[in-house]
Amino acid sequence: MSPHVLVTGSGGFVGGHVVAAAGAAGGVRLRLLARTGPPPGPRPALTFVRGDLAEPASLAGVCDGVDAVVHCASRVGGDPEELRRVNDLGTRALVEEAQRAGVRRFVYLSTAAVHGRGPFRAVRPGEVPLAPVSATSRTRAAAEGHVLAAGGTVLRPHLVYGAGDRWVVPGVLTLLRALGARPEGRLGRQSAVDAAALGRALLSAALAPPEHRGGVRFVNHPRPVPGEDLLTAVAETYGLLPGAAPGLPLEEARARLRGHPVALHHLELLAVDHWFDDAPVWDALGCSPGPSFTEGLPRYATRYRNAEPAPPPGSGRRQYTPDAALCAPSVSPGEKGR
């Protein structure tokens, strides 16, 4: 019988890619957790179950009959107590419900942000401590603890880009347009992963044989992208800053951006190494890491042209979205106000 997988956060950025990966792979039955019920229209390959992480009692029975859980839903930004209810206590309740139902495979989408600000260079799992710097990251780290205590798997990406990205590339575009110049000097190397590859990795982790289950893994492309290459790729893709554009020393760039928190955040992120080294994870999961950032960005160019502006740090939206990526100062593509 084909495996039956419960996915939370399927309407979000990365969760949607998990659903797409299952559709492409075939032979996987999906049950999607929804707070307000299924969307209108037929969904012959999917079933829906109602439940809300903020209301643990609503999760009763959601794991009955499934073989694995892929948990991509998180509260991002906002009231610290609400973050605790959803990310910490909600994940604990979901883990307990999975255990009650006899589900042995539980995969949680976390973020390298639980390690704090960096710099990080070629860091492997277990080499640096948890050091979250916001309520969102603290509750995400607490959620990891519940999953790991139950023998589950935690995947930590850094920068996640691709179809549906509303933070990484929109934020870099905001930075380039605000500066009107190229930051000058060496920038840090950044781990990044295509969201489609991350979706495949999450699904593969849920279906992995016992020897590859459990513990923490970083999931990024094996080759980190230098910050200057990342900026150049975005600038060239969107026709910004021709080669003749003057460079701007970092300190001058920081001064120019003091009144622009989104652009300043992305500059500070790119100025520091955030490189996590766990290349064997892809062989263990039996899937491809996808293209590098500079190879993959052009294929998504049109997806970003009408993207919403990147929100300011700490703004937080009242929705469950996957939090995956920026691990230095306070914001990530799914985690505002980390």
CSV table of N, CA, C and O in Angstrom, one decimal, residues 179-185 241-250 252-253 256:
chain,number,residue,atom,x,y,z
A,179,LEU,N,20.2,51.1,-2.1
A,179,LEU,CA,21.6,51.6,-2.1
A,179,LEU,C,21.8,52.3,-3.4
A,179,LEU,O,22.6,53.3,-3.5
A,180,GLY,N,21.4,51.8,-4.5
A,180,GLY,CA,21.7,52.3,-5.9
A,180,GLY,C,23.2,52.1,-6.2
A,180,GLY,O,23.7,52.8,-7.0
A,181,ALA,N,23.8,51.2,-5.5
A,181,ALA,CA,25.2,50.9,-5.7
A,181,ALA,C,25.5,49.5,-5.2
A,181,ALA,O,24.7,48.9,-4.5
A,182,ARG,N,26.7,49.0,-5.6
A,182,ARG,CA,27.1,47.7,-5.1
A,182,ARG,C,27.9,47.8,-3.8
A,182,ARG,O,28.9,48.6,-3.7
A,183,PRO,N,27.6,47.1,-2.8
A,183,PRO,CA,28.4,47.1,-1.6
A,183,PRO,C,29.8,46.6,-2.0
A,183,PRO,O,30.0,45.7,-2.7
A,184,GLU,N,30.8,47.3,-1.5
A,184,GLU,CA,32.2,47.0,-1.9
A,184,GLU,C,32.9,46.2,-0.8
A,184,GLU,O,32.7,46.4,0.4
A,185,GLY,N,33.7,45.3,-1.3
A,185,GLY,CA,34.5,44.5,-0.3
A,185,GLY,C,34.0,43.1,-0.3
A,185,GLY,O,32.9,42.7,-0.8
A,241,LEU,N,22.0,47.9,-11.6
A,241,LEU,CA,23.4,48.2,-11.3
A,241,LEU,C,24.4,47.7,-12.4
A,241,LEU,O,25.0,46.6,-12.3
A,242,PRO,N,24.5,48.3,-13.5
A,242,PRO,CA,25.4,47.9,-14.6
A,242,PRO,C,26.8,47.9,-14.0
A,242,PRO,O,27.1,48.5,-13.0
A,243,GLY,N,27.7,47.2,-14.7
A,243,GLY,CA,29.1,47.0,-14.3
A,243,GLY,C,29.8,48.3,-14.0
A,243,GLY,O,30.7,48.3,-13.1
A,244,ALA,N,29.4,49.4,-14.6
A,244,ALA,CA,30.0,50.7,-14.4
A,244,ALA,C,29.5,51.3,-13.1
A,244,ALA,O,30.0,52.4,-12.7
A,245,ALA,N,28.5,50.8,-12.4
A,245,ALA,CA,28.0,51.4,-11.2
A,245,ALA,C,29.1,51.4,-10.2
A,245,ALA,O,29.8,50.4,-10.0
A,246,PRO,N,29.2,52.5,-9.4
A,246,PRO,CA,30.3,52.6,-8.4
A,246,PRO,C,30.0,51.7,-7.2
A,246,PRO,O,28.9,51.4,-6.9
A,247,GLY,N,31.1,51.3,-6.6
A,247,GLY,CA,31.0,50.5,-5.4
A,247,GLY,C,30.9,51.4,-4.2
A,247,GLY,O,31.2,52.6,-4.3
A,248,LEU,N,30.3,50.8,-3.1
A,248,LEU,CA,30.1,51.6,-1.9
A,248,LEU,C,30.6,50.9,-0.8
A,248,LEU,O,30.2,49.7,-0.5
A,249,PRO,N,31.6,51.4,0.0
A,249,PRO,CA,32.2,50.7,1.1
A,249,PRO,C,31.1,50.3,2.1
A,249,PRO,O,30.1,51.0,2.2
A,250,LEU,N,31.3,49.2,2.8
A,250,LEU,CA,30.3,48.7,3.7
A,250,LEU,C,29.8,49.7,4.7
A,250,LEU,O,28.6,49.8,5.0
A,252,GLU,N,29.8,52.9,4.6
A,252,GLU,CA,29.0,53.9,4.0
A,252,GLU,C,27.6,53.4,3.6
A,252,GLU,O,26.6,54.1,3.8
A,253,ALA,N,27.6,52.1,3.2
A,253,ALA,CA,26.4,51.5,2.9
A,253,ALA,C,25.5,51.4,4.1
A,253,ALA,O,24.3,51.6,4.1
A,256,ARG,N,24.0,54.7,4.9
A,256,ARG,CA,22.9,55.1,4.0
A,256,ARG,C,21.6,54.3,4.3
A,256,ARG,O,20.5,54.9,4.0
